[in-house]
Amino acid sequence: MTGNETRILIVEDEPTIARAVADRLAAEGFGVDVAADGPAAVERARAYEPHLIVLDVMLPGFDGLEVCRRVQAERPVPVLMLTARDDETDLIVGLGVGADDYVTKPFSMRELVARVRALLRRVERPRPGIPEAADVVRAGPLEVDQRARRVRLDGREVHLTPTEFDLLTCLLRNRGAVLTRAVLLEQVWDWADASGTRVVDSHVKALRRKLGQGLIRTVHGVGYSLDAAS
Ligand code: CA
């Protein structure tokens, strides 16, 4: 493993899928490591220090949700979750376990690579000297340090995933305006097509659970807005 390599940990108990994903990501130039159960995933995440984790939900030992919780508690790392069905994705996002994106099985390797790259781009987006962004933005009880990517609510630090943070700052920068799901999807997720708007709803739900229900307003049939008055 070289110093500049982007490392990806693949957690998947099905050997065929694990190997296919590992081979493809390695061919794309990533460093890869594989774990096949919950405890091994947590151990590898600690030792390998991946830049991103591709994480299956159903695993022996303990499941992907528990892996996500334990790993995120030690070190924030972007997580792309592999789910079995669309309704399972909604369920998991509703729990707010801290995954950043979801791919439903069966997926194409092309789609997986695109999502991995989009997620890494978002997380690695240059932060120092963002011209339009003041370092600390306040909105009511909320205090957002854009440079350090930290959020406080009533003075208490709130842990957000990279995606939740990006979604919040996008709404914050456009405070008072209503942003459509398609716009949020493009701005936050880098998705050119608007097919995955459900993922926006799910992340808004997660933000509301962490920051309170009153902050982000749903504009029915249009999108979301962070109130200018707050
Ligand atoms: Ca599995």
Tab-separated table of C-alpha atoms and ligand atoms in Angstrom:
chain	number	residue	atom	x	y	z
A	1	MET	CA	0.000	0.000	0.000
A	2	THR	CA	1.455	3.347	-1.006
A	3	GLY	CA	0.975	6.610	0.821
A	4	ASN	CA	-1.085	8.354	-1.854
A	5	GLU	CA	-3.403	5.478	-2.562
A	6	THR	CA	-7.091	5.860	-1.794
A	7	ARG	CA	-7.997	2.867	0.346
A	8	ILE	CA	-11.392	1.215	0.236
A	9	LEU	CA	-12.582	-1.429	2.666
A	10	ILE	CA	-15.167	-3.817	1.233
A	11	VAL	CA	-17.366	-5.573	3.750
A	12	GLU	CA	-19.373	-8.355	2.155
A	13	ASP	CA	-19.915	-11.960	3.225
A	14	GLU	CA	-20.809	-13.245	-0.215
A	15	PRO	CA	-17.422	-14.221	-1.718
A	16	THR	CA	-18.497	-13.776	-5.342
A	17	ILE	CA	-19.720	-10.217	-4.806
A	18	ALA	CA	-16.791	-9.339	-2.543
A	19	ARG	CA	-14.296	-10.523	-5.144
A	20	ALA	CA	-16.046	-8.807	-8.052
A	21	VAL	CA	-16.189	-5.486	-6.182
A	22	ALA	CA	-12.584	-5.796	-4.969
A	23	ASP	CA	-11.271	-6.659	-8.443
A	24	ARG	CA	-13.127	-3.803	-10.076
A	25	LEU	CA	-12.085	-1.192	-7.526
A	26	ALA	CA	-8.478	-2.409	-7.662
A	27	ALA	CA	-8.615	-2.132	-11.464
A	28	GLU	CA	-9.811	1.461	-11.006
A	29	GLY	CA	-6.627	2.174	-9.061
A	30	PHE	CA	-7.908	1.957	-5.489
A	31	GLY	CA	-6.258	0.086	-2.671
A	32	VAL	CA	-8.690	-2.557	-1.439
A	33	ASP	CA	-9.140	-4.746	1.581
A	34	VAL	CA	-12.002	-7.138	2.291
A	35	ALA	CA	-13.776	-8.214	5.473
A	36	ALA	CA	-16.499	-10.862	5.534
A	37	ASP	CA	-18.240	-10.325	8.869
A	38	GLY	CA	-19.109	-7.615	11.381
A	39	PRO	CA	-16.279	-8.014	13.905
A	40	ALA	CA	-13.656	-8.364	11.146
A	41	ALA	CA	-14.990	-5.203	9.493
A	42	VAL	CA	-14.530	-3.140	12.641
A	43	GLU	CA	-11.047	-4.592	13.138
A	44	ARG	CA	-10.016	-3.919	9.509
A	45	ALA	CA	-11.445	-0.389	9.603
A	46	ARG	CA	-9.206	0.297	12.574
A	47	ALA	CA	-6.054	-1.262	11.095
A	48	TYR	CA	-6.446	-0.325	7.425
A	49	GLU	CA	-7.833	3.207	7.967
A	50	PRO	CA	-9.848	3.224	4.730
A	51	HIS	CA	-10.928	6.443	3.007
A	52	LEU	CA	-14.271	4.854	2.225
A	53	ILE	CA	-16.152	1.705	3.212
A	54	VAL	CA	-18.435	-0.291	0.934
A	55	LEU	CA	-20.654	-2.017	3.466
A	56	ASP	CA	-23.176	-4.807	3.040
A	57	VAL	CA	-26.116	-4.718	5.468
A	58	MET	CA	-26.673	-8.392	6.190
A	59	LEU	CA	-23.511	-9.869	7.690
A	60	PRO	CA	-22.549	-12.643	10.077
A	61	GLY	CA	-21.460	-11.611	13.560
A	62	PHE	CA	-23.285	-8.318	13.665
A	63	ASP	CA	-24.872	-6.439	10.799
A	64	GLY	CA	-23.720	-3.508	8.677
A	65	LEU	CA	-25.677	-1.007	10.754
A	66	GLU	CA	-23.747	-1.991	13.854
A	67	VAL	CA	-20.470	-1.904	11.886
A	68	CYS	CA	-21.339	1.603	10.711
A	69	ARG	CA	-22.121	2.785	14.258
A	70	ARG	CA	-18.962	1.331	15.751
A	71	VAL	CA	-16.646	2.538	12.985
A	72	GLN	CA	-18.160	6.040	12.896
A	73	ALA	CA	-17.848	6.323	16.663
A	74	GLU	CA	-14.082	5.941	16.323
A	75	ARG	CA	-13.378	7.899	13.144
A	76	PRO	CA	-15.720	9.537	10.628
A	77	VAL	CA	-15.412	7.746	7.297
A	78	PRO	CA	-17.725	7.858	4.272
A	79	VAL	CA	-19.873	4.741	3.969
A	80	LEU	CA	-21.564	3.431	0.845
A	81	MET	CA	-24.095	0.831	1.928
A	82	LEU	CA	-25.199	-2.148	-0.130
A	83	THR	CA	-28.852	-2.887	0.467
A	84	ALA	CA	-31.017	-5.762	-0.672
A	85	ARG	CA	-34.136	-3.773	-1.572
A	86	ASP	CA	-35.355	-0.192	-1.990
A	87	ASP	CA	-37.622	-0.399	1.061
A	88	GLU	CA	-34.673	-1.668	3.080
A	89	THR	CA	-32.794	1.482	2.034
A	90	ASP	CA	-35.627	3.671	3.345
A	91	LEU	CA	-35.722	1.729	6.567
A	92	ILE	CA	-31.995	2.027	7.137
A	93	VAL	CA	-31.791	5.700	6.230
A	94	GLY	CA	-34.720	6.268	8.576
A	95	LEU	CA	-32.619	4.836	11.382
A	96	GLY	CA	-29.943	7.428	10.686
A	97	VAL	CA	-27.010	5.063	11.101
A	98	GLY	CA	-24.623	7.387	9.345
A	99	ALA	CA	-24.201	5.915	5.873
A	100	ASP	CA	-23.653	8.490	3.123
A	101	ASP	CA	-25.091	6.747	0.133
A	102	TYR	CA	-26.839	3.529	-0.804
A	103	VAL	CA	-26.700	1.123	-3.698
A	104	THR	CA	-29.440	-1.456	-4.047
A	105	LYS	CA	-28.546	-4.987	-5.131
A	106	PRO	CA	-28.264	-6.075	-7.855
A	107	PHE	CA	-26.080	-3.182	-8.980
A	108	SER	CA	-23.760	-2.793	-11.930
A	109	MET	CA	-20.046	-2.341	-11.265
A	110	ARG	CA	-20.225	0.814	-13.337
A	111	GLU	CA	-22.862	2.253	-11.006
A	112	LEU	CA	-20.899	1.239	-7.933
A	113	VAL	CA	-17.699	2.866	-9.188
A	114	ALA	CA	-19.599	6.037	-10.100
A	115	ARG	CA	-21.078	6.246	-6.598
A	116	VAL	CA	-17.707	5.567	-4.962
A	117	ARG	CA	-16.082	8.318	-7.011
A	118	ALA	CA	-18.915	10.779	-6.359
A	119	LEU	CA	-18.740	10.159	-2.632
A	120	LEU	CA	-14.948	10.536	-2.531
A	121	ARG	CA	-15.195	13.747	-4.579
A	122	ARG	CA	-17.639	15.194	-2.111
A	123	VAL	CA	-15.557	14.327	0.914
A	124	GLU	CA	-12.292	15.455	-0.660
A	125	ARG	CA	-13.736	18.710	-1.972
A	126	PRO	CA	-11.205	21.442	-1.122
A	127	ARG	CA	-12.242	23.235	2.027
A	128	PRO	CA	-9.690	25.942	2.812
A	129	GLY	CA	-10.431	29.293	1.221
A	130	ILE	CA	-13.953	28.556	0.029
A	131	PRO	CA	-14.672	32.091	-1.160
A	132	GLU	CA	-18.422	32.306	-0.568
A	133	ALA	CA	-18.341	30.607	2.777
A	134	ALA	CA	-17.798	32.414	6.016
A	135	ASP	CA	-16.082	30.072	8.420
A	136	VAL	CA	-18.863	30.001	10.952
A	137	VAL	CA	-22.483	30.465	9.988
A	138	ARG	CA	-25.230	30.793	12.592
A	139	ALA	CA	-28.934	30.147	12.168
A	140	GLY	CA	-30.993	30.226	15.324
A	141	PRO	CA	-29.673	27.557	17.698
A	142	LEU	CA	-27.422	26.222	14.944
A	143	GLU	CA	-23.742	27.010	14.533
A	144	VAL	CA	-21.934	25.580	11.524
A	145	ASP	CA	-18.171	25.767	11.135
A	146	GLN	CA	-17.738	25.167	7.416
A	147	ARG	CA	-13.980	24.899	7.479
A	148	ALA	CA	-13.789	22.408	10.336
A	149	ARG	CA	-17.062	20.788	9.221
A	150	ARG	CA	-18.467	20.874	12.739
A	151	VAL	CA	-22.005	21.575	13.836
A	152	ARG	CA	-23.290	22.742	17.195
A	153	LEU	CA	-26.884	22.899	18.325
A	154	ASP	CA	-27.481	25.053	21.416
A	155	GLY	CA	-23.728	24.835	22.019
A	156	ARG	CA	-23.661	21.048	21.935
A	157	GLU	CA	-21.672	19.345	19.178
A	158	VAL	CA	-23.764	17.199	16.822
A	159	HIS	CA	-22.095	14.501	14.753
A	160	LEU	CA	-23.212	14.579	11.110
A	161	THR	CA	-22.106	12.310	8.302
A	162	PRO	CA	-20.283	14.054	5.408
A	163	THR	CA	-23.470	13.888	3.347
A	164	GLU	CA	-25.678	15.266	6.100
A	165	PHE	CA	-23.189	18.088	6.567
A	166	ASP	CA	-23.146	18.930	2.847
A	167	LEU	CA	-26.939	18.875	2.703
A	168	LEU	CA	-27.206	21.175	5.711
A	169	THR	CA	-24.672	23.691	4.359
A	170	CYS	CA	-26.380	23.663	0.957
A	171	LEU	CA	-29.698	24.565	2.604
A	172	LEU	CA	-27.949	27.077	4.832
A	173	ARG	CA	-26.263	28.880	1.934
A	174	ASN	CA	-29.619	29.177	0.219
A	175	ARG	CA	-31.500	30.086	3.359
A	176	GLY	CA	-35.060	31.224	2.689
A	177	ALA	CA	-35.132	29.740	-0.809
A	178	VAL	CA	-36.924	26.519	-1.639
A	179	LEU	CA	-34.589	23.937	-3.141
A	180	THR	CA	-36.058	21.135	-5.209
A	181	ARG	CA	-34.990	17.558	-4.612
A	182	ALA	CA	-33.374	17.497	-8.053
A	183	VAL	CA	-31.269	20.568	-7.242
A	184	LEU	CA	-30.222	19.134	-3.887
A	185	LEU	CA	-29.370	15.847	-5.529
A	186	GLU	CA	-27.148	17.595	-8.035
A	187	GLN	CA	-25.517	19.980	-5.563
A	188	VAL	CA	-24.965	17.561	-2.708
A	189	TRP	CA	-24.721	14.145	-4.334
A	190	ASP	CA	-23.287	15.160	-7.718
A	191	TRP	CA	-25.990	13.147	-9.417
A	192	ALA	CA	-26.832	14.409	-12.866
A	193	ASP	CA	-30.120	12.540	-13.132
A	194	ALA	CA	-32.904	12.997	-10.641
A	195	SER	CA	-33.847	9.347	-10.238
A	196	GLY	CA	-32.723	9.036	-6.649
A	197	THR	CA	-34.724	11.778	-4.955
A	198	ARG	CA	-35.769	9.388	-2.190
A	199	VAL	CA	-32.258	9.563	-0.822
A	200	VAL	CA	-32.767	13.319	-0.312
A	201	ASP	CA	-35.921	12.731	1.744
A	202	SER	CA	-34.144	10.144	3.826
A	203	HIS	CA	-31.246	12.435	4.635
A	204	VAL	CA	-33.580	15.310	5.504
A	205	LYS	CA	-35.265	12.894	7.890
A	206	ALA	CA	-31.903	12.058	9.462
A	207	LEU	CA	-31.020	15.757	9.804
A	208	ARG	CA	-34.345	16.510	11.471
A	209	ARG	CA	-33.799	13.714	13.949
A	210	LYS	CA	-30.405	15.143	14.881
A	211	LEU	CA	-31.225	18.857	14.725
A	212	GLY	CA	-34.907	19.007	15.609
A	213	GLN	CA	-38.034	18.941	13.467
A	214	GLY	CA	-38.498	22.708	13.124
A	215	LEU	CA	-35.385	23.666	11.218
A	216	ILE	CA	-35.997	22.323	7.720
A	217	ARG	CA	-39.363	23.033	6.155
A	218	THR	CA	-41.008	20.727	3.628
A	219	VAL	CA	-42.613	22.619	0.764
A	220	HIS	CA	-45.049	20.066	-0.561
A	221	GLY	CA	-44.620	19.189	-4.180
A	222	VAL	CA	-41.520	21.395	-4.442
A	223	GLY	CA	-38.712	20.585	-2.043
A	224	TYR	CA	-37.082	21.812	1.131
A	225	SER	CA	-36.152	25.094	2.697
A	226	LEU	CA	-34.263	26.310	5.723
A	227	ASP	CA	-36.218	29.222	7.113
A	228	ALA	CA	-34.602	32.629	6.785
A	229	ALA	CA	-36.036	33.688	10.145
A	230	SER	CA	-34.260	30.942	12.064
B	1	CA	CA	-24.714	-10.234	3.041
